[in-house]
Amino acid sequence: MSEERGYLDMDLLRFTTAGSVDDGKSTLIGRLLYDSKNIFEDQLEAVETSSKARGDEHVNLALLTDGLRAEREQGITIDVAYRYFATPKRKFIIADTPGHIQYTRNMVTGASTANLAIILIDARKGVIEQTCRHAFIASLLRIQHVVICVNKMDLVDWSQERYDEIIAEFKQFASRLDNVVEVTFIPISALEGDNVVDKSKNMDWYQGPTLMYHLENVYVGPDANHIDARFPVQWVIRPMSNEWHDFRGYAGRVAGGVFKPGDDVVVLPSGFTTKVKAIHTLEGEIEEAFNPLSVTMTLEDEIDISRGDMIAKPNNQPKVEQDVEAMICWFSEKKKLKGREKLILRHTTKEVKAIVKDVRYKVNINTLHKIEDDLEFGLNDIGRISLRTSSPLFFDSYSRNRQTGSFVLIDEFTNETVAAGMII
Amino acid sequence: MEQKSKSYQVNHLKQLESEAIYILRETAAQFEKPALLFSGGKDSIVMAWLARKAFYPAKLPFPLVHVDTGHNFPETITYRDDFVEQIKANLVVGLVQESIDQGRVQEEKGPKASRNALQTVTLLDTIEKHGYDACLGGGRRDEEKARAKERFFSHRDEFGQWDPKNQRPELWNIFNGRKQHGEHFRVFPLSNWTEMDVWQYIKAEEIPLPSLYFASERDVFTRDGVILSQTDFITMLPEEEATARKEVVRFRTIGDATCTGAVLSNAATIDDIIEEVAAARQTERGTRSDDKRSETAMEDRKKQGYF
Ligand SMILES: Nc1nc2c(ncn2[C@@H]2O[C@H](COP(=O)(O)OP(=O)(O)O)[C@@H](O)[C@H]2O)c(=O)[nH]1
C-alpha cells in the first residue's frame, strides 16, 4: 500500500545528457536503466545476444539505447530521443541527444524542457572543446542543475589527482559563463557501474552522492516561477448549454505565478482589469492554480478575450512590446538567416509576423568569443538578434520565465521551424 | 518560504495530465478539423478522458473516430457506446464492412482470415471523407525504440506519410502545427506516458475499462502459438479443435477478435494489473518466462502505432 502511495506521490525530473562521441553516454544510460531494473527482459535478451555476437567482454549496455546509432550509421537525421524510467522515488524523462559534432540544435531542443543536464567527460581526455560547448548550452538554456560525470575512471586508475585536475579545469571555464547554476561533480565508471547506482568500491576518496542518488534527490521545486502571475489564454470555452448558459471560461496552462479566486487581474493587450471569479476543473473548482497546471478560469466581468491574450496581475505585468532582443539558435539546414528576414514568430499561444532588424553578433561556442564580422546564421549557429513583431508580445526575459521568455521562428513558406529564441 | 514552495509541487501524473490537456487544447486551437482516434483500448480511453477534462464544461470540440471491423468482442461496442455517452462525445464510426462492400478492400479468405489489415484503408477513407486535418492518437514513446523520437505534433505529407527528415523540433511548450493544404498531423498527447503511468492514472481516476482487460475464464484455443478467444467470427481448424479449452485469461490490447491474443493471467483488478506490469518490468536477468510479451507488444504497435 505504501508503495502505491509512493508511486502516486512521485515527482518528475526531466534531464538531458551531453557528451562527445564515445565518452560513454549510451553506456551510462544503459547502466542507469539496468541497475535500477528498468529494462524489459526482451530488450536485455536482445542486447546479450548481440553483445555475444560482437564478442564483447561485458554485456554492452550501450546497445540498449542504440536506435540512434543505427541511424547515424545510415546517415539519417540525428535527433532527440526520449526515454523513460522510474525508481520508487521519481519518474525520469531523459532527452537523449547523440554526441555528434554538429548537434547543437538537438542539445538545445533537449535542454529546453530539462531541469538537469548531465555532461560527460572522458577522464583520459579531460575538459575538451565540446565540454565547453555543452556547458555553454546548458547555461544559455538556463538548466538549473548541471552534473559533470567524469567517466572512465577505471582507465585512469581511479585517480583522485586526475579527477581534481579535471574539476579545476572545468571550474576555470565555467567562471566565464553568465548564468551560474548548481554544478555537481561525480567520478564514475559507466562500464563497471561505479558511482552510477551503486557506490564505488574503487574510489574511497570520493564522499559525495552516486549519480542515481543525486538524480533522485536534487530539489527541483523552485525551477518554476511562482512569483510573476502569467496565464496565456489558449482556448475559450463556451458550452452554450442550458446548464452552463452564460459560462465563458479561459483555458490555458499557468506559465508563472499563482492565481486564486478574487485576485485582481489585468487582461493584455486590452488592459482591462477585473477579478478572477473561479478556477474550474472537471473535478470541481479549485483554490489556486500555478505552473504547470492546465485549468479554466472565469472572470468577474465580461471582457473580449481570445487565444493569444494574456492574463496577469495589475501590479506585476509582463513587458508589452513589439521590439525584442533575443539570443537565438539557428536550426535550419536549408535556410540561412541573412539580415532583415521576415519570419513567423510563435510565443506562448500567440503567433505573429516578425522581421529581423539587426544581427548583433554570433557566439563562438567553443571559446565564448563574439563573432562580429560574419553575421550569417546557418545550422547550429547561436547569437544575438533584435526583432520587431507585427503586434505586441507579452513577455518576460527568459532568465525570469522559460515559458514567457521563449519563442520559435518559422519559415512562412515551408512552415519549417528555423530557430529557437530566448528573450534577453 | 521553503514550506510555501513545497506546496506548489505536483506529482508526475498531474504533470503528465496537464501536459496532455495542453496538447489537446493546442490541437483544437491550431487545426480546423481535428478528430480523436478511438480504438477502444486503454490508451485511447485515457486520451478521451483527458479531452473531456480539457474542454469541460463544454463538449469535446472534435469527434471520436472508431474503425469498426465488425469482428468485435461483444463487450467492445457496449463499452464504447456507454463511454461515449459518459464523456458526452460525438462518435463517428468507419465500417470495414462498408469498405469491403464498396470494393475498396478485399476480404481475406480462408479459416485464418482477419480484417485487421483492412482497417487502415477504412481509417484513411474516413479521415478523407470528413476532411480531418489532425488526428489525435494514443501512441506513447515508450512503446518501442523507433517511437522514442516521435514528436507530439507529427507531420504527415499529403500522402499521409511520415518523413523522419521533415519533423520539426519541439522546444518548451511551443508546437508548430502550420501546414500546407492537404497535409496532416498526427498528434500524440500521451507521448511522455509509460505503460505504468497509464495504469496508475486509470486507477487514480477510476476510469472504467472494458471487461476484456481483466482476467476471467474464457473459451479459448491456440493458433500459431497465440491464445485466441472462441468467437463466431473464427472457424477453428481441425488441429486447433484439439487445443480448445477453458482458461483464465485477459487481454492486453483490445482489437479485432480474430487476431487479438490473450495472455494467461489472474489479474482481475487494476491493482493486480499494476502488479503484473511492475513485475514484467523488474524481471531479473536470466528468467525468461513471459515470452508472450513480445507478441502482445507487436499488437500494441499495430493498434496504436502509426495508423
Ligand atoms: N573502460 C571504460 N570504458 C567505457 C566506460 N564507459 C563507456 N566505455 C566504452 O567507451 C566506448 C563508447 O561508449 P558509448 O557508451 O558507446 O559512448 P557514446 O558515444 O558516448 O554513447 C564503448 O566501447 C564503451 O564500452 C567506462 O566507464 N570505462
Coordinates of N, CA, C and O and ligand atoms in Angstrom, one line a residue, chain A residues 18-29 54 56 58 60-63 65-66 69 72 96 98-99 120 122 124 150-155 158 188-194, ligand 1:
Chain A
A18 N 24.7 15.0 -22.3 CA 25.6 15.5 -23.3 C 27.0 14.9 -23.1 O 27.4 14.7 -22.0
G19 N 27.6 14.8 -24.2 CA 29.0 14.2 -24.2 C 29.4 14.1 -25.6 O 28.5 14.0 -26.5
S20 N 30.7 14.0 -25.9 CA 31.0 13.8 -27.3 C 31.1 12.3 -27.6 O 31.0 11.5 -26.7
V21 N 31.2 12.0 -28.9 CA 31.1 10.6 -29.3 C 32.1 9.8 -28.5 O 33.3 10.2 -28.3
D22 N 31.7 8.7 -28.0 CA 32.5 7.7 -27.3 C 32.9 8.1 -25.8 O 33.7 7.4 -25.2
D23 N 32.3 9.1 -25.3 CA 32.5 9.4 -23.9 C 31.8 8.5 -23.0 O 32.1 8.4 -21.8
G24 N 30.8 7.7 -23.5 CA 30.2 6.7 -22.7 C 28.7 7.0 -22.4 O 28.2 6.5 -21.4
K25 N 28.1 7.9 -23.1 CA 26.8 8.3 -22.9 C 25.8 7.2 -22.9 O 24.9 7.0 -22.1
S26 N 25.8 6.4 -24.0 CA 24.9 5.3 -24.2 C 25.1 4.3 -23.1 O 24.2 3.7 -22.5
T27 N 26.4 4.0 -22.8 CA 26.7 3.1 -21.7 C 26.1 3.5 -20.4 O 25.5 2.8 -19.6
L28 N 26.2 4.8 -20.1 CA 25.7 5.4 -18.9 C 24.2 5.2 -18.8 O 23.7 4.8 -17.7
I29 N 23.5 5.6 -19.8 CA 22.1 5.5 -19.8 C 21.7 4.0 -19.6 O 20.8 3.7 -18.8
R54 N 29.1 -9.9 -31.0 CA 30.2 -9.0 -31.3 C 31.4 -9.3 -30.6 O 32.4 -8.7 -30.7
D56 N 31.9 -9.0 -27.4 CA 32.2 -8.1 -26.3 C 32.3 -8.9 -25.0 O 31.7 -9.9 -24.7
H58 N 32.0 -7.5 -21.8 CA 30.8 -7.1 -20.9 C 29.6 -7.1 -21.8 O 29.6 -7.0 -23.0
N60 N 27.1 -5.3 -23.5 CA 27.2 -3.9 -24.0 C 25.9 -3.1 -23.8 O 25.0 -3.1 -24.6
L61 N 25.9 -2.4 -22.6 CA 24.7 -1.7 -22.3 C 24.4 -0.6 -23.3 O 23.2 -0.1 -23.4
A62 N 25.4 -0.1 -24.0 CA 25.1 0.9 -24.9 C 24.1 0.5 -26.0 O 23.4 1.4 -26.5
L63 N 24.1 -0.8 -26.2 CA 23.2 -1.2 -27.3 C 21.7 -1.0 -26.9 O 20.8 -0.9 -27.8
T65 N 20.3 1.6 -26.0 CA 19.8 2.9 -26.5 C 20.3 3.2 -27.9 O 20.5 4.3 -28.3
D66 N 20.5 2.1 -28.6 CA 21.2 2.3 -29.9 C 20.3 2.6 -31.1 O 20.8 2.6 -32.2
R69 N 22.1 5.2 -32.9 CA 23.4 4.9 -33.5 C 23.2 4.3 -34.9 O 23.9 4.7 -35.8
R72 N 22.7 6.9 -37.2 CA 23.9 7.7 -37.5 C 24.6 7.0 -38.6 O 25.1 7.6 -39.6
D96 N 17.6 12.3 -24.8 CA 18.9 11.8 -25.2 C 19.3 12.3 -26.5 O 18.7 12.1 -27.5
P98 N 22.4 12.5 -29.3 CA 23.6 11.8 -29.7 C 24.8 12.8 -29.7 O 24.6 13.9 -30.0
G99 N 25.9 12.2 -29.4 CA 27.1 13.1 -29.2 C 27.8 13.4 -30.5 O 29.0 13.2 -30.7
L120 N 29.1 14.6 -19.7 CA 30.1 13.5 -19.6 C 31.5 14.0 -20.0 O 31.6 14.7 -21.0
D122 N 35.4 12.4 -20.5 CA 36.3 11.2 -20.5 C 37.5 11.5 -19.7 O 38.2 12.5 -20.0
R124 N 40.3 10.4 -19.4 CA 41.6 10.5 -20.0 C 41.8 11.8 -20.8 O 42.9 12.3 -20.9
V150 N 32.6 12.6 -14.5 CA 33.9 12.3 -15.0 C 34.0 10.7 -15.2 O 34.0 10.0 -14.2
N151 N 33.9 10.3 -16.5 CA 33.7 8.9 -16.8 C 35.0 8.2 -17.1 O 36.0 8.8 -17.4
K152 N 34.9 6.9 -17.1 CA 36.1 6.0 -17.4 C 37.2 6.1 -16.4 O 38.4 6.1 -16.7
M153 N 36.8 6.4 -15.1 CA 37.7 6.5 -14.1 C 38.6 5.2 -14.0 O 39.7 5.2 -13.5
D154 N 38.0 4.1 -14.4 CA 38.8 2.8 -14.4 C 40.0 2.9 -15.3 O 41.0 2.2 -15.0
L155 N 40.0 3.8 -16.3 CA 41.1 3.8 -17.2 C 42.2 4.8 -16.7 O 43.2 4.9 -17.4
W158 N 41.5 5.1 -11.2 CA 40.6 5.6 -10.2 C 41.4 6.8 -9.5 O 41.2 7.0 -8.3
I188 N 32.9 8.6 -12.1 CA 32.1 7.3 -12.4 C 32.9 6.4 -13.3 O 33.8 6.8 -14.0
S189 N 32.4 5.1 -13.4 CA 32.8 4.3 -14.5 C 31.4 3.7 -15.0 O 30.8 2.9 -14.3
A190 N 31.0 4.2 -16.1 CA 29.7 3.7 -16.6 C 29.8 2.2 -17.0 O 28.8 1.5 -16.8
L191 N 30.9 1.8 -17.4 CA 31.1 0.5 -17.9 C 31.0 -0.5 -16.7 O 30.3 -1.5 -16.7
E192 N 31.6 -0.2 -15.6 CA 31.7 -1.1 -14.5 C 30.6 -0.7 -13.4 O 30.5 -1.5 -12.4
G193 N 30.0 0.4 -13.6 CA 28.9 0.8 -12.7 C 29.3 1.6 -11.4 O 28.5 1.9 -10.6
D194 N 30.5 2.0 -11.3 CA 31.0 2.7 -10.1 C 30.3 4.1 -10.0 O 30.4 4.9 -10.9
Ligands
LIG1 N1 36.8 1.5 -19.7 C1 35.7 2.1 -19.8 N2 35.1 2.2 -21.0 C2 33.9 2.8 -21.1 C3 33.2 3.4 -20.0 N3 32.1 3.9 -20.4 C4 32.0 3.7 -21.7 N4 33.1 2.9 -22.1 C5 33.4 2.4 -23.5 O1 33.5 3.5 -24.4 C6 33.0 3.3 -25.7 C7 32.0 4.3 -26.1 O2 30.9 4.2 -25.2 P1 29.4 4.6 -25.7 O3 28.6 4.5 -24.5 O4 29.0 3.9 -26.9 O5 29.7 6.2 -26.0 P2 28.7 7.3 -26.6 O6 29.2 7.5 -28.0 O7 29.0 8.5 -25.7 O8 27.3 6.8 -26.5 C8 32.4 1.8 -25.6 O9 33.4 0.9 -26.1 C9 32.2 1.7 -24.1 O10 32.3 0.3 -23.7 C10 33.9 3.3 -18.7 O11 33.4 3.8 -17.7 N5 35.1 2.7 -18.7

